[in-house]
mmCIF file of C-alpha atoms in Angstrom:
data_model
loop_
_atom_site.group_PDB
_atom_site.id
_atom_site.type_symbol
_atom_site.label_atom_id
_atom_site.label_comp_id
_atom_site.label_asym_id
_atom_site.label_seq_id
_atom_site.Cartn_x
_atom_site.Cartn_y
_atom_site.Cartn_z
ATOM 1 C CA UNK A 896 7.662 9.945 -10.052
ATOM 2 C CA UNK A 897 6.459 9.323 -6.535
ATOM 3 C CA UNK A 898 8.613 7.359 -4.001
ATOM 4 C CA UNK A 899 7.898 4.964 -1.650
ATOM 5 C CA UNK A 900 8.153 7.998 1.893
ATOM 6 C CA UNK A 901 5.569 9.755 -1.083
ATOM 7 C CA UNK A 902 3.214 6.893 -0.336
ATOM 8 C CA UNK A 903 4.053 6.055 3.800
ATOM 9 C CA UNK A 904 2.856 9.946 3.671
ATOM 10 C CA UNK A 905 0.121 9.327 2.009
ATOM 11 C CA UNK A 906 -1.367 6.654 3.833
ATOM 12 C CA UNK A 907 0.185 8.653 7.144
ATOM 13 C CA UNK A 908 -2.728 11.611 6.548
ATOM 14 C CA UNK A 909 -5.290 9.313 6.314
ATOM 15 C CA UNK A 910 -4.277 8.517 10.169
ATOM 16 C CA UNK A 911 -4.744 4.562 9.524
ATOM 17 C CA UNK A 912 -1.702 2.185 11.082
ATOM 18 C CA UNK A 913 0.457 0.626 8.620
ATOM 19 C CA UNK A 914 3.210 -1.640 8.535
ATOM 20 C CA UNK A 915 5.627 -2.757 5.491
ATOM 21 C CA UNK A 916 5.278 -6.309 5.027
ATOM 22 C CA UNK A 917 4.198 -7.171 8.468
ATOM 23 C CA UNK A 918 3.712 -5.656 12.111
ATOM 24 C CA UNK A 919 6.060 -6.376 14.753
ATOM 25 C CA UNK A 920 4.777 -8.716 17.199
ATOM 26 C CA UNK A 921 7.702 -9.975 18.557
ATOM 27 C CA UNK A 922 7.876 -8.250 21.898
ATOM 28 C CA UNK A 923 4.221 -9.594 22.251
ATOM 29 C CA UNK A 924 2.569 -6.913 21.332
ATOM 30 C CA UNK A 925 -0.397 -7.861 18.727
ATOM 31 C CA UNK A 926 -1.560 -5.611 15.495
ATOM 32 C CA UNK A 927 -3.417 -3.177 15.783
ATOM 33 C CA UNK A 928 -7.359 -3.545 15.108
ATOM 34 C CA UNK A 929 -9.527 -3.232 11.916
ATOM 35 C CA UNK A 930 -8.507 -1.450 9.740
ATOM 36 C CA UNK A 931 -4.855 -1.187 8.725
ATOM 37 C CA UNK A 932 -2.858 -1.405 5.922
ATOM 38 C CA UNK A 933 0.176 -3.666 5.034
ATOM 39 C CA UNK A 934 2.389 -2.880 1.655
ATOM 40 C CA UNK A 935 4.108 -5.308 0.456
ATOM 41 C CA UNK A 936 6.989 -4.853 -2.125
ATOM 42 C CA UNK A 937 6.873 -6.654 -5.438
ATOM 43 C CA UNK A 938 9.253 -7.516 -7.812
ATOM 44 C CA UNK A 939 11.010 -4.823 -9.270
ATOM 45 C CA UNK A 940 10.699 -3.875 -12.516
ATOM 46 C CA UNK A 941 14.316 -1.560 -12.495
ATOM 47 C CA UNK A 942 15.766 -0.030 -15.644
ATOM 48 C CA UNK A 943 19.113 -1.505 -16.199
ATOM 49 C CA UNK A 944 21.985 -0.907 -18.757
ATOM 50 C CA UNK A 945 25.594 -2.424 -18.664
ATOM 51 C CA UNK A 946 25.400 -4.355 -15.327
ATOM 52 C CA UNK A 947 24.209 -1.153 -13.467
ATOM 53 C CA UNK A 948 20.304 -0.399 -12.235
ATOM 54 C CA UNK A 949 19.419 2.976 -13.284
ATOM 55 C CA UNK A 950 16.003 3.178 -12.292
ATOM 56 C CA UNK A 951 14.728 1.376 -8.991
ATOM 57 C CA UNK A 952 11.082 1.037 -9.801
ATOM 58 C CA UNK A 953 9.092 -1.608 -7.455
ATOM 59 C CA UNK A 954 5.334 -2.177 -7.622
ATOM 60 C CA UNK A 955 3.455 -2.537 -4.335
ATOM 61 C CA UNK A 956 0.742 -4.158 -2.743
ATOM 62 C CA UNK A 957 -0.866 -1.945 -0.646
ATOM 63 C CA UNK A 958 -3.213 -3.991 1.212
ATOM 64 C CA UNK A 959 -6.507 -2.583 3.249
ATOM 65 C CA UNK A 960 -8.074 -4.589 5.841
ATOM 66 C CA UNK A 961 -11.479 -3.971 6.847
ATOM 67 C CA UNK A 962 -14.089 -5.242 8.610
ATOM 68 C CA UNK A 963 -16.784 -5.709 5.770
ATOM 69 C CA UNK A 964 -16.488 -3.595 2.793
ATOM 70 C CA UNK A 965 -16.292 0.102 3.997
ATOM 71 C CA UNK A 966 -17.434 2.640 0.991
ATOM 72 C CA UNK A 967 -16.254 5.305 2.889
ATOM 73 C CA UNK A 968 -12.139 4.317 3.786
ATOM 74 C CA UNK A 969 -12.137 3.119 0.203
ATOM 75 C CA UNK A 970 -13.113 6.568 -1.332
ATOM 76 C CA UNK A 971 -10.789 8.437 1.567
ATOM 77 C CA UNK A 972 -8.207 5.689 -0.067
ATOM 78 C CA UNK A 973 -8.624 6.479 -3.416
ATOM 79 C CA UNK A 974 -8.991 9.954 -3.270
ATOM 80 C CA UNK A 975 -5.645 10.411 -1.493
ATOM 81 C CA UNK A 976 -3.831 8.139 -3.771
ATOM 82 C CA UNK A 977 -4.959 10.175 -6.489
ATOM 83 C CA UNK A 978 -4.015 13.372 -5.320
ATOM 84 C CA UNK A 979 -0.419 12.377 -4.038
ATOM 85 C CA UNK A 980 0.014 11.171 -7.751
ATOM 86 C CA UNK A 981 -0.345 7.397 -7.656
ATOM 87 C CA UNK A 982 -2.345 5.770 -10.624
ATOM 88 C CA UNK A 983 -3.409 2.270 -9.039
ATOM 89 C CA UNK A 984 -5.030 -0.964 -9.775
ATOM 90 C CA UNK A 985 -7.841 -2.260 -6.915
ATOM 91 C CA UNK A 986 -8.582 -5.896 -6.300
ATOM 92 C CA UNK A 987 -11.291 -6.988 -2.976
ATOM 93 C CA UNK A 988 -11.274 -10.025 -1.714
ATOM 94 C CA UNK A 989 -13.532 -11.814 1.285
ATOM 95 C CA UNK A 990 -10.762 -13.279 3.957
ATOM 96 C CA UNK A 991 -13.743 -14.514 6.006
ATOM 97 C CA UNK A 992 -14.630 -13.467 9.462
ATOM 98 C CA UNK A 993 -16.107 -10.876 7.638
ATOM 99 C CA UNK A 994 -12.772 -9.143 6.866
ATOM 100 C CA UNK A 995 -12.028 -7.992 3.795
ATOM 101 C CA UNK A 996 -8.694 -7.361 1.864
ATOM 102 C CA UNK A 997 -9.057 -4.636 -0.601
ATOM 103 C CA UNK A 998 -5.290 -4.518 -2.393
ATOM 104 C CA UNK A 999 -3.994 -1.489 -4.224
ATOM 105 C CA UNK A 1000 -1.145 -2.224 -6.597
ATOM 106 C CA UNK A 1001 0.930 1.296 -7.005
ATOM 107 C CA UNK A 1002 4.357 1.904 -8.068
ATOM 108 C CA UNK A 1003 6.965 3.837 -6.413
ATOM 109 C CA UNK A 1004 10.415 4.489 -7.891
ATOM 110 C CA UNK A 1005 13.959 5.442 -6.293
ATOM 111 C CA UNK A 1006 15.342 3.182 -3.195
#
């Protein structure tokens, strides 16, 4: 079962900036260029039993920005997701501007 540092380390070797949720811009900094990735916790989906949650398990979206659709991040993408261990679901969509949002949906489990 792969955890969510499984997945920052993932994304970490592929040297692209990434924030959860958002970046910080509130000392007026701005986010970094094209392309980045955001992930973005779900729901949970935890095992539970007798009041207590057993078994943290949380889908995430693990959004790619890009400028146009770039073959070549998306296979670097895939290819490490696959061998850190994460099965995922892909979804592109046009945000205009030419930017594109390609969103991973993975699940990591523990806290």
């Amino acid at each position: 079962m792969r955890t969510l540092v499984d997945l920052c380390d993932t994304i970490e070797r592929l040297s692209l900036p990434f924030a959860q949720i958002e970046f910080d811009t509130t000392d007026g900094t701005t986010p970094p260029g094209l392309p980045f990735v955001l992930l973005v916790p779900e729901t949970t989906q935890d095992v539970i039993a007798d009041g207590v949650n057993f078994v943290h398990i949380t889908p995430y979206r693990v959004e790619l920005y890009t400028s146009g659709r770039d073959m070549d991040i998306e296979r670097r993408f895939e290819i490490a997701l696959n061998e850190s261990g994460f099965s995922y679901t892909r979804r592109t969509v046009p945000l205009g501007d030419g930017v594109l949002e390609t969103t991973y949906t993975v699940t990591v489990y523990g806290q």
